[in-house]
Amino acid sequence: MTSARLRRLCLALPGAEEVVQWGGVHVFKAGGRMFATLSPEGGALRHVAFKASPESFHVLTEAGSFMPAPYLARAQWVATDDLDALTDAEWRGYLVRAWRLVVLRLPKRLRAPLLAAADAGRMRA
């Protein structure tokens, strides 16, 4: 997986937008809420963090390639510098789930059109 492909995966999700903030961190949001970040690491975008379910948080952090994300671990965010920690399909699955976790917490007026767009596109994860 490359950082460019991760960006494309995030931006392909309904309503996803990218904002660069905090000194060059690419923050991916849906409905104004973060679901993933891609940060500079050693001159390249290599540090990835995303929202995880409680179960995925436990599995990913126990496996060793992921750690609790600094400042966001309490909200079940995980982080890694290893873009090869997961297969492309696994990355897609976790990013779709991160997006969905965030979207499900939006007010109904924002949530409904995003979920409808996801269902119309048959987004799976």
PDB file of C-alpha atoms in Angstrom:
ATOM      1  CA  MET A   1       0.000   0.000   0.000  1.00  0.00           C
ATOM      2  CA  THR A   2       1.199   3.487  -0.782  1.00  0.00           C
ATOM      3  CA  SER A   3       0.212   6.758   0.832  1.00  0.00           C
ATOM      4  CA  ALA A   4      -1.297   7.874  -2.495  1.00  0.00           C
ATOM      5  CA  ARG A   5      -3.544   4.794  -2.578  1.00  0.00           C
ATOM      6  CA  LEU A   6      -4.552   5.331   1.050  1.00  0.00           C
ATOM      7  CA  ARG A   7      -5.533   8.915   0.195  1.00  0.00           C
ATOM      8  CA  ARG A   8      -7.588   7.703  -2.767  1.00  0.00           C
ATOM      9  CA  LEU A   9      -9.328   5.087  -0.614  1.00  0.00           C
ATOM     10  CA  CYS A  10     -10.262   7.682   1.998  1.00  0.00           C
ATOM     11  CA  LEU A  11     -11.422  10.260  -0.547  1.00  0.00           C
ATOM     12  CA  ALA A  12     -13.528   7.682  -2.409  1.00  0.00           C
ATOM     13  CA  LEU A  13     -15.819   7.326   0.608  1.00  0.00           C
ATOM     14  CA  PRO A  14     -19.102   9.292   0.432  1.00  0.00           C
ATOM     15  CA  GLY A  15     -18.764  12.819   1.761  1.00  0.00           C
ATOM     16  CA  ALA A  16     -15.077  12.399   2.573  1.00  0.00           C
ATOM     17  CA  GLU A  17     -12.897  15.461   2.486  1.00  0.00           C
ATOM     18  CA  GLU A  18      -9.228  16.073   3.147  1.00  0.00           C
ATOM     19  CA  VAL A  19      -7.880  18.939   5.206  1.00  0.00           C
ATOM     20  CA  VAL A  20      -4.185  19.573   5.814  1.00  0.00           C
ATOM     21  CA  GLN A  21      -3.642  20.836   9.353  1.00  0.00           C
ATOM     22  CA  TRP A  22      -1.334  20.486  12.368  1.00  0.00           C
ATOM     23  CA  GLY A  23       1.878  21.034  10.447  1.00  0.00           C
ATOM     24  CA  GLY A  24       1.187  18.915   7.378  1.00  0.00           C
ATOM     25  CA  VAL A  25      -1.094  16.169   8.684  1.00  0.00           C
ATOM     26  CA  HIS A  26      -3.651  15.069   6.067  1.00  0.00           C
ATOM     27  CA  VAL A  27      -6.910  14.690   7.994  1.00  0.00           C
ATOM     28  CA  PHE A  28      -9.779  12.795   6.370  1.00  0.00           C
ATOM     29  CA  LYS A  29     -13.228  13.777   7.566  1.00  0.00           C
ATOM     30  CA  ALA A  30     -16.851  12.881   6.958  1.00  0.00           C
ATOM     31  CA  GLY A  31     -19.483  15.328   8.119  1.00  0.00           C
ATOM     32  CA  GLY A  32     -16.737  17.402   9.702  1.00  0.00           C
ATOM     33  CA  ARG A  33     -15.491  14.536  11.894  1.00  0.00           C
ATOM     34  CA  MET A  34     -12.147  12.781  11.531  1.00  0.00           C
ATOM     35  CA  PHE A  35     -11.977   9.136  10.565  1.00  0.00           C
ATOM     36  CA  ALA A  36      -8.320   8.832   9.451  1.00  0.00           C
ATOM     37  CA  THR A  37      -5.058  10.763   9.276  1.00  0.00           C
ATOM     38  CA  LEU A  38      -1.917  10.468   7.177  1.00  0.00           C
ATOM     39  CA  SER A  39       1.133  12.224   8.612  1.00  0.00           C
ATOM     40  CA  PRO A  40       4.650  13.019   7.450  1.00  0.00           C
ATOM     41  CA  GLU A  41       7.237  10.618   8.790  1.00  0.00           C
ATOM     42  CA  GLY A  42      10.857  10.956   7.691  1.00  0.00           C
ATOM     43  CA  GLY A  43       9.964  13.262   4.785  1.00  0.00           C
ATOM     44  CA  ALA A  44       7.161  11.063   3.434  1.00  0.00           C
ATOM     45  CA  LEU A  45       3.525  10.495   4.323  1.00  0.00           C
ATOM     46  CA  ARG A  46       3.885   7.232   6.203  1.00  0.00           C
ATOM     47  CA  HIS A  47       2.197   7.555   9.607  1.00  0.00           C
ATOM     48  CA  VAL A  48      -1.423   6.385   9.386  1.00  0.00           C
ATOM     49  CA  ALA A  49      -4.037   6.573  12.134  1.00  0.00           C
ATOM     50  CA  PHE A  50      -7.724   5.699  12.019  1.00  0.00           C
ATOM     51  CA  LYS A  51     -10.778   5.136  14.189  1.00  0.00           C
ATOM     52  CA  ALA A  52     -11.341   1.485  15.077  1.00  0.00           C
ATOM     53  CA  SER A  53     -14.098  -0.461  16.755  1.00  0.00           C
ATOM     54  CA  PRO A  54     -13.253  -1.654  20.282  1.00  0.00           C
ATOM     55  CA  GLU A  55     -12.708  -5.176  18.921  1.00  0.00           C
ATOM     56  CA  SER A  56     -10.482  -4.040  16.046  1.00  0.00           C
ATOM     57  CA  PHE A  57      -8.544  -1.757  18.409  1.00  0.00           C
ATOM     58  CA  HIS A  58      -7.715  -4.757  20.586  1.00  0.00           C
ATOM     59  CA  VAL A  59      -6.849  -7.069  17.669  1.00  0.00           C
ATOM     60  CA  LEU A  60      -4.667  -4.530  15.848  1.00  0.00           C
ATOM     61  CA  THR A  61      -2.735  -3.342  18.910  1.00  0.00           C
ATOM     62  CA  GLU A  62      -2.149  -6.913  20.107  1.00  0.00           C
ATOM     63  CA  ALA A  63      -0.841  -7.993  16.681  1.00  0.00           C
ATOM     64  CA  GLY A  64       2.169  -5.680  17.025  1.00  0.00           C
ATOM     65  CA  SER A  65       2.155  -3.583  13.834  1.00  0.00           C
ATOM     66  CA  PHE A  66      -0.247  -1.024  15.297  1.00  0.00           C
ATOM     67  CA  MET A  67      -0.138   1.004  18.482  1.00  0.00           C
ATOM     68  CA  PRO A  68      -2.759   3.069  20.255  1.00  0.00           C
ATOM     69  CA  ALA A  69      -2.751   6.440  18.485  1.00  0.00           C
ATOM     70  CA  PRO A  70      -1.214   9.230  20.556  1.00  0.00           C
ATOM     71  CA  TYR A  71      -3.880  11.583  21.957  1.00  0.00           C
ATOM     72  CA  LEU A  72      -6.693   9.486  20.429  1.00  0.00           C
ATOM     73  CA  ALA A  73      -6.246   6.027  21.967  1.00  0.00           C
ATOM     74  CA  ARG A  74      -9.052   6.661  24.449  1.00  0.00           C
ATOM     75  CA  ALA A  75     -11.386   6.979  21.456  1.00  0.00           C
ATOM     76  CA  GLN A  76     -10.106   3.663  20.006  1.00  0.00           C
ATOM     77  CA  TRP A  77      -7.792   5.089  17.353  1.00  0.00           C
ATOM     78  CA  VAL A  78      -4.836   3.018  16.148  1.00  0.00           C
ATOM     79  CA  ALA A  79      -1.671   4.128  14.354  1.00  0.00           C
ATOM     80  CA  THR A  80       1.203   2.625  12.375  1.00  0.00           C
ATOM     81  CA  ASP A  81       4.202   3.709  10.330  1.00  0.00           C
ATOM     82  CA  ASP A  82       4.123   0.451   8.375  1.00  0.00           C
ATOM     83  CA  LEU A  83       2.013   0.814   5.232  1.00  0.00           C
ATOM     84  CA  ASP A  84       2.612  -2.885   4.574  1.00  0.00           C
ATOM     85  CA  ALA A  85       1.071  -3.889   7.928  1.00  0.00           C
ATOM     86  CA  LEU A  86      -2.153  -4.838   6.130  1.00  0.00           C
ATOM     87  CA  THR A  87      -3.126  -6.035   2.675  1.00  0.00           C
ATOM     88  CA  ASP A  88      -4.828  -3.558   0.356  1.00  0.00           C
ATOM     89  CA  ALA A  89      -8.171  -5.272   1.038  1.00  0.00           C
ATOM     90  CA  GLU A  90      -7.619  -5.077   4.805  1.00  0.00           C
ATOM     91  CA  TRP A  91      -6.715  -1.367   4.581  1.00  0.00           C
ATOM     92  CA  ARG A  92      -9.893  -0.755   2.598  1.00  0.00           C
ATOM     93  CA  GLY A  93     -11.981  -2.678   5.121  1.00  0.00           C
ATOM     94  CA  TYR A  94     -10.604  -0.837   8.143  1.00  0.00           C
ATOM     95  CA  LEU A  95     -10.890   2.576   6.480  1.00  0.00           C
ATOM     96  CA  VAL A  96     -14.487   1.903   5.424  1.00  0.00           C
ATOM     97  CA  ARG A  97     -15.291   0.829   8.986  1.00  0.00           C
ATOM     98  CA  ALA A  98     -13.563   3.942  10.382  1.00  0.00           C
ATOM     99  CA  TRP A  99     -15.675   6.094   8.052  1.00  0.00           C
ATOM    100  CA  ARG A 100     -18.844   4.238   9.070  1.00  0.00           C
ATOM    101  CA  LEU A 101     -18.098   4.542  12.811  1.00  0.00           C
ATOM    102  CA  VAL A 102     -17.793   8.304  12.437  1.00  0.00           C
ATOM    103  CA  VAL A 103     -20.803   8.687  10.123  1.00  0.00           C
ATOM    104  CA  LEU A 104     -23.062   6.712  12.467  1.00  0.00           C
ATOM    105  CA  ARG A 105     -22.403   9.324  15.171  1.00  0.00           C
ATOM    106  CA  LEU A 106     -23.413  12.276  12.988  1.00  0.00           C
ATOM    107  CA  PRO A 107     -26.796  13.974  13.335  1.00  0.00           C
ATOM    108  CA  LYS A 108     -29.462  12.247  11.227  1.00  0.00           C
ATOM    109  CA  ARG A 109     -29.654  15.089   8.678  1.00  0.00           C
ATOM    110  CA  LEU A 110     -25.941  14.600   7.893  1.00  0.00           C
ATOM    111  CA  ARG A 111     -25.820  10.831   8.402  1.00  0.00           C
ATOM    112  CA  ALA A 112     -28.739   9.773   6.190  1.00  0.00           C
ATOM    113  CA  PRO A 113     -27.424  11.048   2.825  1.00  0.00           C
ATOM    114  CA  LEU A 114     -23.949   9.645   3.461  1.00  0.00           C
ATOM    115  CA  LEU A 115     -25.275   6.198   4.354  1.00  0.00           C
ATOM    116  CA  ALA A 116     -27.627   6.290   1.374  1.00  0.00           C
ATOM    117  CA  ALA A 117     -24.689   7.093  -0.916  1.00  0.00           C
ATOM    118  CA  ALA A 118     -22.677   4.262   0.652  1.00  0.00           C
ATOM    119  CA  ASP A 119     -25.561   1.820   0.200  1.00  0.00           C
ATOM    120  CA  ALA A 120     -26.085   2.929  -3.407  1.00  0.00           C
ATOM    121  CA  GLY A 121     -22.391   2.267  -4.055  1.00  0.00           C
ATOM    122  CA  ARG A 122     -22.649  -1.033  -2.171  1.00  0.00           C
ATOM    123  CA  MET A 123     -19.751  -0.098   0.042  1.00  0.00           C
ATOM    124  CA  ARG A 124     -18.706  -3.099   2.108  1.00  0.00           C
ATOM    125  CA  ALA A 125     -16.585  -3.681   5.181  1.00  0.00           C
TER     126      ALA A 125
END
